[in-house]
C-alpha atoms as a PDB file:
ATOM      1  CA  MET A   1      43.438 -56.550 128.069  1.00  0.00           C
ATOM      2  CA  ALA A   2      41.510 -53.988 130.453  1.00  0.00           C
ATOM      3  CA  THR A   3      42.154 -50.491 129.110  1.00  0.00           C
ATOM      4  CA  GLY A   4      39.264 -48.790 129.862  1.00  0.00           C
ATOM      5  CA  ARG A   5      37.860 -47.650 132.957  1.00  0.00           C
ATOM      6  CA  THR A   6      37.492 -49.342 136.031  1.00  0.00           C
ATOM      7  CA  VAL A   7      33.662 -50.998 135.709  1.00  0.00           C
ATOM      8  CA  SER A   8      31.252 -49.083 137.549  1.00  0.00           C
ATOM      9  CA  ALA A   9      33.679 -46.202 137.859  1.00  0.00           C
ATOM     10  CA  SER A  10      31.044 -43.136 138.621  1.00  0.00           C
ATOM     11  CA  PHE A  11      28.763 -44.970 141.124  1.00  0.00           C
ATOM     12  CA  LEU A  12      30.415 -44.063 144.764  1.00  0.00           C
ATOM     13  CA  THR A  13      28.262 -45.042 147.778  1.00  0.00           C
ATOM     14  CA  ASN A  14      27.352 -42.726 150.295  1.00  0.00           C
ATOM     15  CA  ARG A  15      30.395 -43.781 152.579  1.00  0.00           C
ATOM     16  CA  ASP A  16      32.455 -43.641 149.209  1.00  0.00           C
ATOM     17  CA  LYS A  17      31.639 -40.169 148.606  1.00  0.00           C
ATOM     18  CA  GLN A  18      31.613 -38.808 152.297  1.00  0.00           C
ATOM     19  CA  ILE A  19      35.255 -39.643 152.680  1.00  0.00           C
ATOM     20  CA  ILE A  20      36.283 -39.080 149.416  1.00  0.00           C
ATOM     21  CA  GLU A  21      34.451 -34.924 150.505  1.00  0.00           C
ATOM     22  CA  LEU A  22      35.717 -35.104 154.043  1.00  0.00           C
ATOM     23  CA  CYS A  23      39.789 -34.893 151.849  1.00  0.00           C
ATOM     24  CA  ASP A  24      38.094 -32.092 149.547  1.00  0.00           C
ATOM     25  CA  LYS A  25      38.032 -30.262 153.132  1.00  0.00           C
ATOM     26  CA  ILE A  26      41.522 -31.049 154.313  1.00  0.00           C
ATOM     27  CA  ALA A  27      42.649 -29.929 150.381  1.00  0.00           C
ATOM     28  CA  HIS A  28      41.259 -27.109 150.999  1.00  0.00           C
ATOM     29  CA  ALA A  29      42.590 -26.513 153.872  1.00  0.00           C
ATOM     30  CA  ILE A  30      46.243 -26.157 152.930  1.00  0.00           C
ATOM     31  CA  MET A  31      45.132 -24.079 150.485  1.00  0.00           C
ATOM     32  CA  ASN A  32      43.465 -21.467 152.295  1.00  0.00           C
ATOM     33  CA  LEU A  33      46.726 -21.124 153.755  1.00  0.00           C
ATOM     34  CA  ILE A  34      48.681 -20.317 150.612  1.00  0.00           C
ATOM     35  CA  PRO A  35      49.072 -16.985 150.122  1.00  0.00           C
ATOM     36  CA  ASN A  36      50.375 -15.994 146.438  1.00  0.00           C
ATOM     37  CA  ASP A  37      47.175 -16.926 144.241  1.00  0.00           C
ATOM     38  CA  THR A  38      49.074 -18.508 141.414  1.00  0.00           C
ATOM     39  CA  TYR A  39      50.569 -21.165 144.025  1.00  0.00           C
ATOM     40  CA  LYS A  40      47.141 -21.295 145.068  1.00  0.00           C
ATOM     41  CA  ARG A  41      46.341 -22.634 141.388  1.00  0.00           C
ATOM     42  CA  ARG A  42      49.226 -24.968 141.035  1.00  0.00           C
ATOM     43  CA  PHE A  43      48.243 -26.276 143.684  1.00  0.00           C
ATOM     44  CA  GLN A  44      44.913 -27.477 143.370  1.00  0.00           C
ATOM     45  CA  ASP A  45      45.944 -28.258 140.208  1.00  0.00           C
ATOM     46  CA  GLU A  46      48.724 -30.621 140.467  1.00  0.00           C
ATOM     47  CA  PHE A  47      47.639 -31.558 144.118  1.00  0.00           C
ATOM     48  CA  GLY A  48      44.271 -30.991 145.772  1.00  0.00           C
ATOM     49  CA  LYS A  49      41.864 -31.662 142.985  1.00  0.00           C
ATOM     50  CA  ILE A  50      38.786 -33.895 143.762  1.00  0.00           C
ATOM     51  CA  SER A  51      37.290 -36.123 141.608  1.00  0.00           C
ATOM     52  CA  LEU A  52      34.061 -37.959 142.837  1.00  0.00           C
ATOM     53  CA  THR A  53      34.606 -41.455 141.184  1.00  0.00           C
ATOM     54  CA  ARG A  54      36.587 -44.922 142.381  1.00  0.00           C
ATOM     55  CA  ASP A  55      39.321 -44.531 139.988  1.00  0.00           C
ATOM     56  CA  ALA A  56      40.263 -40.651 140.301  1.00  0.00           C
ATOM     57  CA  GLY A  57      38.582 -39.782 137.501  1.00  0.00           C
ATOM     58  CA  ALA A  58      39.596 -39.982 133.557  1.00  0.00           C
ATOM     59  CA  GLY A  59      42.000 -37.540 131.731  1.00  0.00           C
ATOM     60  CA  ARG A  60      42.498 -34.852 133.982  1.00  0.00           C
ATOM     61  CA  GLY A  61      40.691 -36.107 137.119  1.00  0.00           C
ATOM     62  CA  ALA A  62      41.954 -36.000 140.532  1.00  0.00           C
ATOM     63  CA  GLY A  63      45.323 -34.435 142.012  1.00  0.00           C
ATOM     64  CA  LYS A  64      48.436 -36.418 142.776  1.00  0.00           C
ATOM     65  CA  LEU A  65      46.605 -36.318 146.421  1.00  0.00           C
ATOM     66  CA  GLN A  66      43.934 -38.556 145.920  1.00  0.00           C
ATOM     67  CA  ARG A  67      45.858 -41.094 142.846  1.00  0.00           C
ATOM     68  CA  ASP A  68      47.767 -42.179 145.319  1.00  0.00           C
ATOM     69  CA  ALA A  69      46.559 -42.054 148.625  1.00  0.00           C
ATOM     70  CA  LEU A  70      42.656 -43.277 147.971  1.00  0.00           C
ATOM     71  CA  CYS A  71      43.480 -45.103 144.237  1.00  0.00           C
ATOM     72  CA  THR A  72      45.388 -48.303 143.830  1.00  0.00           C
ATOM     73  CA  ARG A  73      47.647 -48.349 140.721  1.00  0.00           C
ATOM     74  CA  ASP A  74      46.776 -48.588 137.099  1.00  0.00           C
ATOM     75  CA  VAL A  75      46.409 -52.596 135.904  1.00  0.00           C
ATOM     76  CA  GLN A  76      46.099 -53.631 132.889  1.00  0.00           C
ATOM     77  CA  GLY A  77      46.051 -56.932 131.490  1.00  0.00           C
ATOM     78  CA  LYS A  78      44.380 -59.587 131.430  1.00  0.00           C
ATOM     79  CA  ALA A  79      42.840 -60.166 134.314  1.00  0.00           C
ATOM     80  CA  PRO A  80      39.429 -58.414 136.152  1.00  0.00           C
ATOM     81  CA  PHE A  81      42.127 -55.918 137.676  1.00  0.00           C
ATOM     82  CA  SER A  82      40.575 -51.927 138.225  1.00  0.00           C
ATOM     83  CA  ASN A  83      42.598 -49.704 136.032  1.00  0.00           C
ATOM     84  CA  ARG A  84      42.657 -47.725 139.517  1.00  0.00           C
ATOM     85  CA  ASN A  85      39.702 -47.931 142.472  1.00  0.00           C
ATOM     86  CA  LEU A  86      39.144 -47.034 146.042  1.00  0.00           C
ATOM     87  CA  ARG A  87      41.701 -48.440 148.377  1.00  0.00           C
ATOM     88  CA  TRP A  88      38.632 -49.474 150.851  1.00  0.00           C
ATOM     89  CA  HIS A  89      37.190 -51.304 147.425  1.00  0.00           C
ATOM     90  CA  PRO A  90      35.494 -54.320 148.915  1.00  0.00           C
ATOM     91  CA  LEU A  91      36.085 -56.749 146.837  1.00  0.00           C
ATOM     92  CA  VAL A  92      40.445 -58.356 146.281  1.00  0.00           C
ATOM     93  CA  ILE A  93      41.969 -61.389 144.244  1.00  0.00           C
ATOM     94  CA  ALA A  94      45.368 -62.492 146.546  1.00  0.00           C
ATOM     95  CA  SER A  95      47.087 -66.201 146.730  1.00  0.00           C
ATOM     96  CA  ASN A  96      45.894 -67.511 149.888  1.00  0.00           C
ATOM     97  CA  PRO A  97      43.440 -66.511 152.070  1.00  0.00           C
ATOM     98  CA  THR A  98      43.182 -62.680 154.990  1.00  0.00           C
ATOM     99  CA  PRO A  99      42.809 -62.153 157.881  1.00  0.00           C
ATOM    100  CA  TYR A 100      40.680 -59.674 156.561  1.00  0.00           C
ATOM    101  CA  ALA A 101      38.591 -60.542 154.099  1.00  0.00           C
ATOM    102  CA  LYS A 102      35.631 -63.421 154.112  1.00  0.00           C
ATOM    103  CA  THR A 103      36.436 -65.490 151.355  1.00  0.00           C
ATOM    104  CA  ILE A 104      33.324 -65.943 148.137  1.00  0.00           C
ATOM    105  CA  GLU A 105      31.643 -68.949 147.649  1.00  0.00           C
ATOM    106  CA  ARG A 106      32.345 -69.278 143.891  1.00  0.00           C
ATOM    107  CA  ILE A 107      32.659 -67.180 140.795  1.00  0.00           C
ATOM    108  CA  GLU A 108      29.755 -67.600 137.835  1.00  0.00           C
ATOM    109  CA  ILE A 109      29.371 -66.421 134.578  1.00  0.00           C
ATOM    110  CA  GLU A 110      26.440 -65.332 133.412  1.00  0.00           C
ATOM    111  CA  GLY A 111      25.938 -64.133 129.154  1.00  0.00           C
ATOM    112  CA  ASP A 112      27.379 -64.577 125.794  1.00  0.00           C
ATOM    113  CA  GLY A 113      29.681 -63.161 123.513  1.00  0.00           C
ATOM    114  CA  GLU A 114      30.448 -59.737 124.156  1.00  0.00           C
ATOM    115  CA  GLN A 115      27.598 -59.820 126.870  1.00  0.00           C
ATOM    116  CA  GLN A 116      29.884 -61.894 129.400  1.00  0.00           C
ATOM    117  CA  THR A 117      29.443 -60.812 133.469  1.00  0.00           C
ATOM    118  CA  LEU A 118      31.493 -62.045 136.376  1.00  0.00           C
ATOM    119  CA  ILE A 119      28.914 -62.827 139.069  1.00  0.00           C
ATOM    120  CA  PHE A 120      30.722 -63.374 142.678  1.00  0.00           C
ATOM    121  CA  VAL A 121      27.608 -65.404 144.798  1.00  0.00           C
ATOM    122  CA  VAL A 122      28.974 -64.733 148.605  1.00  0.00           C
ATOM    123  CA  LYS A 123      27.094 -65.497 151.805  1.00  0.00           C
ATOM    124  CA  GLU A 124      25.437 -62.358 154.280  1.00  0.00           C
ATOM    125  CA  ASN A 125      23.712 -64.500 156.864  1.00  0.00           C
ATOM    126  CA  GLY A 126      24.384 -67.641 155.597  1.00  0.00           C
ATOM    127  CA  VAL A 127      22.566 -66.779 152.066  1.00  0.00           C
ATOM    128  CA  GLU A 128      23.860 -67.060 149.104  1.00  0.00           C
ATOM    129  CA  LYS A 129      23.729 -63.401 147.097  1.00  0.00           C
ATOM    130  CA  SER A 130      24.728 -62.793 143.931  1.00  0.00           C
ATOM    131  CA  TYR A 131      27.309 -59.507 142.896  1.00  0.00           C
ATOM    132  CA  PRO A 132      27.306 -59.138 138.545  1.00  0.00           C
ATOM    133  CA  SER A 133      31.091 -56.848 137.809  1.00  0.00           C
ATOM    134  CA  ASP A 134      29.228 -53.594 138.294  1.00  0.00           C
ATOM    135  CA  LYS A 135      27.516 -54.142 142.317  1.00  0.00           C
ATOM    136  CA  VAL A 136      30.711 -55.436 143.955  1.00  0.00           C
ATOM    137  CA  HIS A 137      31.714 -51.861 145.017  1.00  0.00           C
ATOM    138  CA  GLU A 138      28.190 -52.654 146.958  1.00  0.00           C
ATOM    139  CA  LEU A 139      29.065 -55.195 148.691  1.00  0.00           C
ATOM    140  CA  PRO A 140      28.406 -54.703 152.484  1.00  0.00           C
ATOM    141  CA  GLU A 141      32.355 -56.026 153.811  1.00  0.00           C
ATOM    142  CA  ARG A 142      36.002 -56.984 152.320  1.00  0.00           C
ATOM    143  CA  TYR A 143      35.680 -60.103 149.807  1.00  0.00           C
ATOM    144  CA  VAL A 144      38.677 -62.370 148.735  1.00  0.00           C
ATOM    145  CA  THR A 145      39.061 -64.141 145.202  1.00  0.00           C
ATOM    146  CA  LEU A 146      41.611 -67.117 145.352  1.00  0.00           C
ATOM    147  CA  PRO A 147      42.487 -69.017 142.850  1.00  0.00           C
ATOM    148  CA  LYS A 148      40.552 -71.615 143.092  1.00  0.00           C
ATOM    149  CA  HIS A 149      37.703 -69.536 141.984  1.00  0.00           C
ATOM    150  CA  TRP A 150      39.431 -68.798 138.769  1.00  0.00           C
ATOM    151  CA  GLY A 151      40.627 -71.963 137.865  1.00  0.00           C
ATOM    152  CA  ALA A 152      37.280 -73.366 136.881  1.00  0.00           C
ATOM    153  CA  HIS A 153      36.679 -70.724 133.949  1.00  0.00           C
ATOM    154  CA  PHE A 154      40.183 -70.523 132.461  1.00  0.00           C
ATOM    155  CA  ASP A 155      39.517 -72.080 129.390  1.00  0.00           C
ATOM    156  CA  LYS A 156      36.734 -69.559 128.839  1.00  0.00           C
ATOM    157  CA  LEU A 157      38.330 -66.278 130.127  1.00  0.00           C
ATOM    158  CA  ARG A 158      41.509 -66.690 128.141  1.00  0.00           C
ATOM    159  CA  LEU A 159      39.589 -66.576 125.154  1.00  0.00           C
ATOM    160  CA  TRP A 160      38.124 -62.484 126.339  1.00  0.00           C
ATOM    161  CA  ASP A 161      39.399 -59.884 124.732  1.00  0.00           C
ATOM    162  CA  ASP A 162      39.845 -56.320 125.255  1.00  0.00           C
ATOM    163  CA  THR A 163      35.556 -55.564 125.622  1.00  0.00           C
ATOM    164  CA  LEU A 164      34.904 -58.130 127.752  1.00  0.00           C
ATOM    165  CA  TRP A 165      37.916 -57.651 130.368  1.00  0.00           C
ATOM    166  CA  THR A 166      37.415 -54.133 130.470  1.00  0.00           C
ATOM    167  CA  GLN A 167      33.945 -54.610 131.189  1.00  0.00           C
ATOM    168  CA  ASN A 168      34.820 -56.609 133.794  1.00  0.00           C
ATOM    169  CA  SER A 169      37.241 -54.899 135.726  1.00  0.00           C
ATOM    170  CA  CYS A 170      36.285 -54.172 138.916  1.00  0.00           C
ATOM    171  CA  ILE A 171      38.820 -56.192 141.645  1.00  0.00           C
ATOM    172  CA  ILE A 172      41.721 -55.195 143.141  1.00  0.00           C
ATOM    173  CA  THR A 173      44.657 -56.696 144.606  1.00  0.00           C
ATOM    174  CA  ALA A 174      44.968 -57.616 148.373  1.00  0.00           C
ATOM    175  CA  PHE A 175      48.398 -55.881 148.920  1.00  0.00           C
ATOM    176  CA  GLU A 176      47.177 -52.891 147.822  1.00  0.00           C
ATOM    177  CA  ALA A 177      44.147 -52.871 149.504  1.00  0.00           C
ATOM    178  CA  CYS A 178      43.515 -50.647 153.082  1.00  0.00           C
ATOM    179  CA  ASP A 179      40.316 -49.734 155.227  1.00  0.00           C
ATOM    180  CA  TRP A 180      38.734 -46.227 154.225  1.00  0.00           C
ATOM    181  CA  ASN A 181      40.196 -44.240 157.787  1.00  0.00           C
ATOM    182  CA  ALA A 182      43.566 -45.719 157.056  1.00  0.00           C
ATOM    183  CA  ALA A 183      43.358 -44.401 153.072  1.00  0.00           C
ATOM    184  CA  LEU A 184      41.846 -41.467 154.544  1.00  0.00           C
ATOM    185  CA  GLU A 185      45.041 -40.569 157.597  1.00  0.00           C
ATOM    186  CA  ALA A 186      47.099 -41.091 154.519  1.00  0.00           C
ATOM    187  CA  TYR A 187      45.961 -38.766 152.421  1.00  0.00           C
ATOM    188  CA  ALA A 188      45.568 -36.167 155.307  1.00  0.00           C
ATOM    189  CA  VAL A 189      50.263 -37.309 155.772  1.00  0.00           C
ATOM    190  CA  LEU A 190      50.879 -36.708 152.064  1.00  0.00           C
ATOM    191  CA  GLY A 191      48.724 -33.236 152.501  1.00  0.00           C
ATOM    192  CA  LEU A 192      50.770 -32.499 155.223  1.00  0.00           C
ATOM    193  CA  SER A 193      54.292 -33.596 153.409  1.00  0.00           C
ATOM    194  CA  ILE A 194      53.384 -31.218 150.247  1.00  0.00           C
ATOM    195  CA  ALA A 195      51.675 -28.098 152.542  1.00  0.00           C
ATOM    196  CA  VAL A 196      55.044 -27.980 154.664  1.00  0.00           C
ATOM    197  CA  ASP A 197      58.101 -28.772 152.261  1.00  0.00           C
ATOM    198  CA  ASN A 198      56.571 -27.934 148.659  1.00  0.00           C
ATOM    199  CA  TYR A 199      54.432 -24.523 150.031  1.00  0.00           C
ATOM    200  CA  LYS A 200      56.182 -23.485 153.122  1.00  0.00           C
ATOM    201  CA  ILE A 201      52.536 -23.462 155.449  1.00  0.00           C
ATOM    202  CA  ASN A 202      53.651 -23.262 159.613  1.00  0.00           C
ATOM    203  CA  PHE A 203      53.533 -27.108 159.944  1.00  0.00           C
ATOM    204  CA  LYS A 204      51.779 -26.635 163.494  1.00  0.00           C
ATOM    205  CA  THR A 205      49.135 -24.618 161.497  1.00  0.00           C
ATOM    206  CA  ILE A 206      48.404 -26.730 158.938  1.00  0.00           C
ATOM    207  CA  TYR A 207      49.011 -30.248 161.532  1.00  0.00           C
ATOM    208  CA  ASN A 208      45.984 -28.447 163.867  1.00  0.00           C
ATOM    209  CA  LYS A 209      43.566 -27.981 160.432  1.00  0.00           C
ATOM    210  CA  ILE A 210      44.323 -31.331 159.228  1.00  0.00           C
ATOM    211  CA  VAL A 211      43.841 -33.107 162.705  1.00  0.00           C
ATOM    212  CA  ASP A 212      40.954 -31.009 163.560  1.00  0.00           C
ATOM    213  CA  ILE A 213      39.370 -31.727 160.177  1.00  0.00           C
ATOM    214  CA  ILE A 214      39.622 -36.099 160.401  1.00  0.00           C
ATOM    215  CA  LYS A 215      39.054 -35.818 163.963  1.00  0.00           C
ATOM    216  CA  ASN A 216      35.550 -34.727 163.483  1.00  0.00           C
ATOM    217  CA  GLN A 217      34.235 -37.000 161.067  1.00  0.00           C
ATOM    218  CA  ASP A 218      31.276 -38.344 160.692  1.00  0.00           C
ATOM    219  CA  ILE A 219      31.161 -40.882 158.673  1.00  0.00           C
ATOM    220  CA  ASP A 220      31.568 -43.693 161.642  1.00  0.00           C
ATOM    221  CA  GLU A 221      31.234 -42.595 164.746  1.00  0.00           C
ATOM    222  CA  THR A 222      33.014 -46.593 165.891  1.00  0.00           C
ATOM    223  CA  VAL A 223      36.340 -44.985 164.689  1.00  0.00           C
ATOM    224  CA  LYS A 224      38.420 -42.333 166.748  1.00  0.00           C
ATOM    225  CA  LEU A 225      41.058 -40.441 164.610  1.00  0.00           C
ATOM    226  CA  PRO A 226      44.351 -39.632 164.111  1.00  0.00           C
ATOM    227  CA  SER A 227      44.864 -42.959 165.308  1.00  0.00           C
ATOM    228  CA  SER A 228      47.957 -44.266 166.646  1.00  0.00           C
ATOM    229  CA  LEU A 229      49.993 -44.554 163.028  1.00  0.00           C
ATOM    230  CA  PHE A 230      49.259 -40.930 162.325  1.00  0.00           C
ATOM    231  CA  PRO A 231      52.399 -39.396 162.475  1.00  0.00           C
ATOM    232  CA  THR A 232      53.440 -36.044 164.639  1.00  0.00           C
ATOM    233  CA  ASP A 233      56.839 -35.302 164.018  1.00  0.00           C
ATOM    234  CA  LYS A 234      57.368 -32.249 160.951  1.00  0.00           C
ATOM    235  CA  ASN A 235      60.590 -33.941 159.393  1.00  0.00           C
ATOM    236  CA  ASN A 236      59.511 -38.032 159.260  1.00  0.00           C
ATOM    237  CA  ILE A 237      56.611 -35.931 157.421  1.00  0.00           C
ATOM    238  CA  ILE A 238      58.105 -33.738 155.355  1.00  0.00           C
ATOM    239  CA  CYS A 239      61.153 -35.769 154.351  1.00  0.00           C
ATOM    240  CA  CYS A 240      62.313 -39.062 151.611  1.00  0.00           C
ATOM    241  CA  PRO A 241      62.115 -42.354 153.608  1.00  0.00           C
ATOM    242  CA  LEU A 242      65.048 -43.506 152.855  1.00  0.00           C
ATOM    243  CA  CYS A 243      67.724 -41.049 152.569  1.00  0.00           C
ATOM    244  CA  LYS A 244      66.009 -38.662 154.873  1.00  0.00           C
ATOM    245  CA  VAL A 245      65.983 -35.095 153.239  1.00  0.00           C
ATOM    246  CA  PRO A 246      63.594 -32.960 152.612  1.00  0.00           C
ATOM    247  CA  LYS A 247      61.505 -34.316 148.637  1.00  0.00           C
ATOM    248  CA  SER A 248      61.792 -31.154 147.642  1.00  0.00           C
ATOM    249  CA  GLN A 249      65.609 -31.182 147.639  1.00  0.00           C
ATOM    250  CA  ASN A 250      67.747 -33.537 145.366  1.00  0.00           C
ATOM    251  CA  PRO A 251      67.886 -37.298 146.765  1.00  0.00           C
ATOM    252  CA  ALA A 252      70.784 -37.290 149.497  1.00  0.00           C
ATOM    253  CA  ASN A 253      71.259 -34.067 149.046  1.00  0.00           C
ATOM    254  CA  LEU A 254      73.685 -34.341 145.640  1.00  0.00           C
ATOM    255  CA  PRO A 255      74.171 -32.268 143.064  1.00  0.00           C
ATOM    256  CA  ASP A 256      71.972 -32.175 139.804  1.00  0.00           C
ATOM    257  CA  ARG A 257      72.171 -34.605 137.602  1.00  0.00           C
ATOM    258  CA  GLU A 258      72.876 -33.889 134.352  1.00  0.00           C
ATOM    259  CA  ARG A 259      70.463 -35.477 131.366  1.00  0.00           C
ATOM    260  CA  GLU A 260      71.533 -36.305 128.442  1.00  0.00           C
ATOM    261  CA  GLU A 261      68.756 -35.366 125.473  1.00  0.00           C
ATOM    262  CA  ARG A 262      67.396 -38.028 123.918  1.00  0.00           C
ATOM    263  CA  TYR A 263      65.242 -37.426 120.128  1.00  0.00           C
ATOM    264  CA  LYS A 264      61.729 -37.878 120.763  1.00  0.00           C
ATOM    265  CA  PHE A 265      59.450 -36.784 117.764  1.00  0.00           C
ATOM    266  CA  ALA A 266      58.186 -33.326 118.696  1.00  0.00           C
ATOM    267  CA  PHE A 267      54.292 -35.034 118.667  1.00  0.00           C
ATOM    268  CA  GLY A 268      54.309 -37.392 120.982  1.00  0.00           C
ATOM    269  CA  GLY A 269      53.669 -37.215 124.767  1.00  0.00           C
ATOM    270  CA  ASN A 270      56.945 -36.064 127.269  1.00  0.00           C
ATOM    271  CA  LYS A 271      56.971 -37.812 129.974  1.00  0.00           C
ATOM    272  CA  ARG A 272      60.870 -37.543 130.478  1.00  0.00           C
ATOM    273  CA  ASN A 273      60.894 -35.112 133.832  1.00  0.00           C
ATOM    274  CA  GLU A 274      59.200 -37.901 136.189  1.00  0.00           C
ATOM    275  CA  GLY A 275      62.282 -40.340 135.077  1.00  0.00           C
ATOM    276  CA  ASP A 276      64.747 -37.390 136.778  1.00  0.00           C
ATOM    277  CA  ASP A 277      66.210 -39.085 140.194  1.00  0.00           C
ATOM    278  CA  SER A 278      64.327 -36.075 142.865  1.00  0.00           C
ATOM    279  CA  SER A 279      60.699 -36.624 141.083  1.00  0.00           C
ATOM    280  CA  MET A 280      58.432 -37.223 143.756  1.00  0.00           C
ATOM    281  CA  GLN A 281      57.103 -40.428 144.089  1.00  0.00           C
ATOM    282  CA  ILE A 282      54.821 -42.196 146.948  1.00  0.00           C
ATOM    283  CA  MET A 283      56.682 -44.449 149.212  1.00  0.00           C
ATOM    284  CA  HIS A 284      55.920 -47.216 151.640  1.00  0.00           C
ATOM    285  CA  ILE A 285      58.474 -47.858 154.089  1.00  0.00           C
ATOM    286  CA  GLU A 286      57.150 -51.552 154.924  1.00  0.00           C
ATOM    287  CA  PRO A 287      57.023 -53.014 151.687  1.00  0.00           C
ATOM    288  CA  LEU A 288      53.454 -53.876 150.749  1.00  0.00           C
ATOM    289  CA  VAL A 289      52.264 -57.822 151.191  1.00  0.00           C
ATOM    290  CA  GLU A 290      48.918 -59.797 150.461  1.00  0.00           C
ATOM    291  CA  SER A 291      48.433 -60.873 154.039  1.00  0.00           C
ATOM    292  CA  GLU A 292      48.511 -56.627 155.738  1.00  0.00           C
ATOM    293  CA  LEU A 293      46.756 -54.214 154.896  1.00  0.00           C
ATOM    294  CA  ARG A 294      49.900 -51.565 155.089  1.00  0.00           C
ATOM    295  CA  HIS A 295      48.913 -48.605 153.378  1.00  0.00           C
ATOM    296  CA  ASN A 296      48.397 -46.345 156.554  1.00  0.00           C
ATOM    297  CA  GLY A 297      49.638 -42.598 157.807  1.00  0.00           C
ATOM    298  CA  ALA A 298      52.581 -44.478 159.427  1.00  0.00           C
ATOM    299  CA  ASN A 299      53.824 -46.026 156.002  1.00  0.00           C
ATOM    300  CA  VAL A 300      52.963 -44.031 153.559  1.00  0.00           C
ATOM    301  CA  ARG A 301      54.987 -41.380 152.588  1.00  0.00           C
ATOM    302  CA  PHE A 302      56.116 -39.111 149.443  1.00  0.00           C
ATOM    303  CA  GLY A 303      60.222 -39.145 148.246  1.00  0.00           C
ATOM    304  CA  HIS A 304      62.336 -39.320 145.756  1.00  0.00           C
ATOM    305  CA  ARG A 305      61.925 -41.763 142.737  1.00  0.00           C
ATOM    306  CA  TRP A 306      66.080 -43.088 143.015  1.00  0.00           C
ATOM    307  CA  CYS A 307      65.519 -44.193 146.103  1.00  0.00           C
ATOM    308  CA  ASN A 308      61.976 -45.583 145.677  1.00  0.00           C
ATOM    309  CA  VAL A 309      63.577 -47.552 142.842  1.00  0.00           C
ATOM    310  CA  ALA A 310      66.501 -47.951 144.822  1.00  0.00           C
ATOM    311  CA  MET A 311      64.140 -49.790 147.338  1.00  0.00           C
ATOM    312  CA  THR A 312      62.137 -52.038 144.827  1.00  0.00           C
ATOM    313  CA  ASP A 313      60.003 -54.344 146.905  1.00  0.00           C
ATOM    314  CA  HIS A 314      61.905 -54.403 150.234  1.00  0.00           C
ATOM    315  CA  SER A 315      61.966 -52.377 153.686  1.00  0.00           C
ATOM    316  CA  ILE A 316      64.442 -49.268 154.978  1.00  0.00           C
ATOM    317  CA  GLU A 317      66.262 -51.994 156.545  1.00  0.00           C
ATOM    318  CA  GLU A 318      67.199 -54.325 154.131  1.00  0.00           C
ATOM    319  CA  THR A 319      67.373 -51.432 151.701  1.00  0.00           C
ATOM    320  CA  VAL A 320      70.600 -49.807 154.306  1.00  0.00           C
ATOM    321  CA  ASP A 321      71.519 -53.451 154.980  1.00  0.00           C
ATOM    322  CA  PHE A 322      72.177 -53.821 150.811  1.00  0.00           C
ATOM    323  CA  MET A 323      73.872 -50.305 150.317  1.00  0.00           C
ATOM    324  CA  LYS A 324      76.389 -51.506 152.885  1.00  0.00           C
ATOM    325  CA  TYR A 325      77.315 -53.916 151.111  1.00  0.00           C
ATOM    326  CA  ILE A 326      77.837 -52.063 148.121  1.00  0.00           C
ATOM    327  CA  VAL A 327      79.950 -49.384 150.110  1.00  0.00           C
ATOM    328  CA  ASN A 328      82.934 -52.294 151.538  1.00  0.00           C
ATOM    329  CA  ALA A 329      82.187 -54.098 148.434  1.00  0.00           C
ATOM    330  CA  HIS A 330      83.752 -50.604 146.945  1.00  0.00           C
ATOM    331  CA  ASN A 331      86.091 -49.677 149.995  1.00  0.00           C
ATOM    332  CA  ARG A 332      83.603 -46.190 149.902  1.00  0.00           C
ATOM    333  CA  LYS A 333      84.357 -46.003 153.639  1.00  0.00           C
END
């Protein structure tokens, strides 16, 4: 399975670099309003740190804002998925054709042994052009690969080892994709949430500063920001979308839960805090789907792990209906 970094993780197009650097401006605008030096460093290390890479960097790379807003999730397995990549990466995989991407012509495999490389053939202005796995980030627009493109190669691909999968990890799932400006607004919204709720920065002050930064972007003059999807209400931005309580507080304002200690070896890693009910996770108000680009400023929030787990892949409305049924089934009015 693919176990290493995304192929060409350190290679950015000029536009990729501009977008990430604009996010860095947002992070610095927040940090400059944090009065305490200790808290400044904490924000920078946990949230604001920037990595000029496609996968937010290896080890202690980028902060949580870049990882969650700009990048896809970690993916490993016997497939050519990127182990994190930019959400506007131009090559996606889907079950069916999508309205926001052109369909590739075909997939080829070049080379032998440990030197095999996936080649994606597309049509540009009516002319076929080939992109190997380490160059697909240079595609001029978004393309989608479908099951029919992979079927002819299954007999060969099923024999690939970790090395081959890793050096061809060059594609993202369609449901995690979005346009660059939507990812930028998602970064701005999540940054606002952290600034106001976690670091008690005045909402109006930081809101105006961040809006000014994205409004004056010079990446693409045809794109007007903030878009109509960008939220304006403070509570809408800082509160968990399911329980409507600020994410810095316990889910649904419930008392702390006592978690029984579990034995573990002292030399092992400790991720137990990530399992706390109130630990913070990225949430999507409407679940991500392949047929529509939904990762945007209106749909992305930080919320509680408990709430996120409760939603699974359902919408807020579906989750609330489910909870209503449970309450009635237990005669809890």
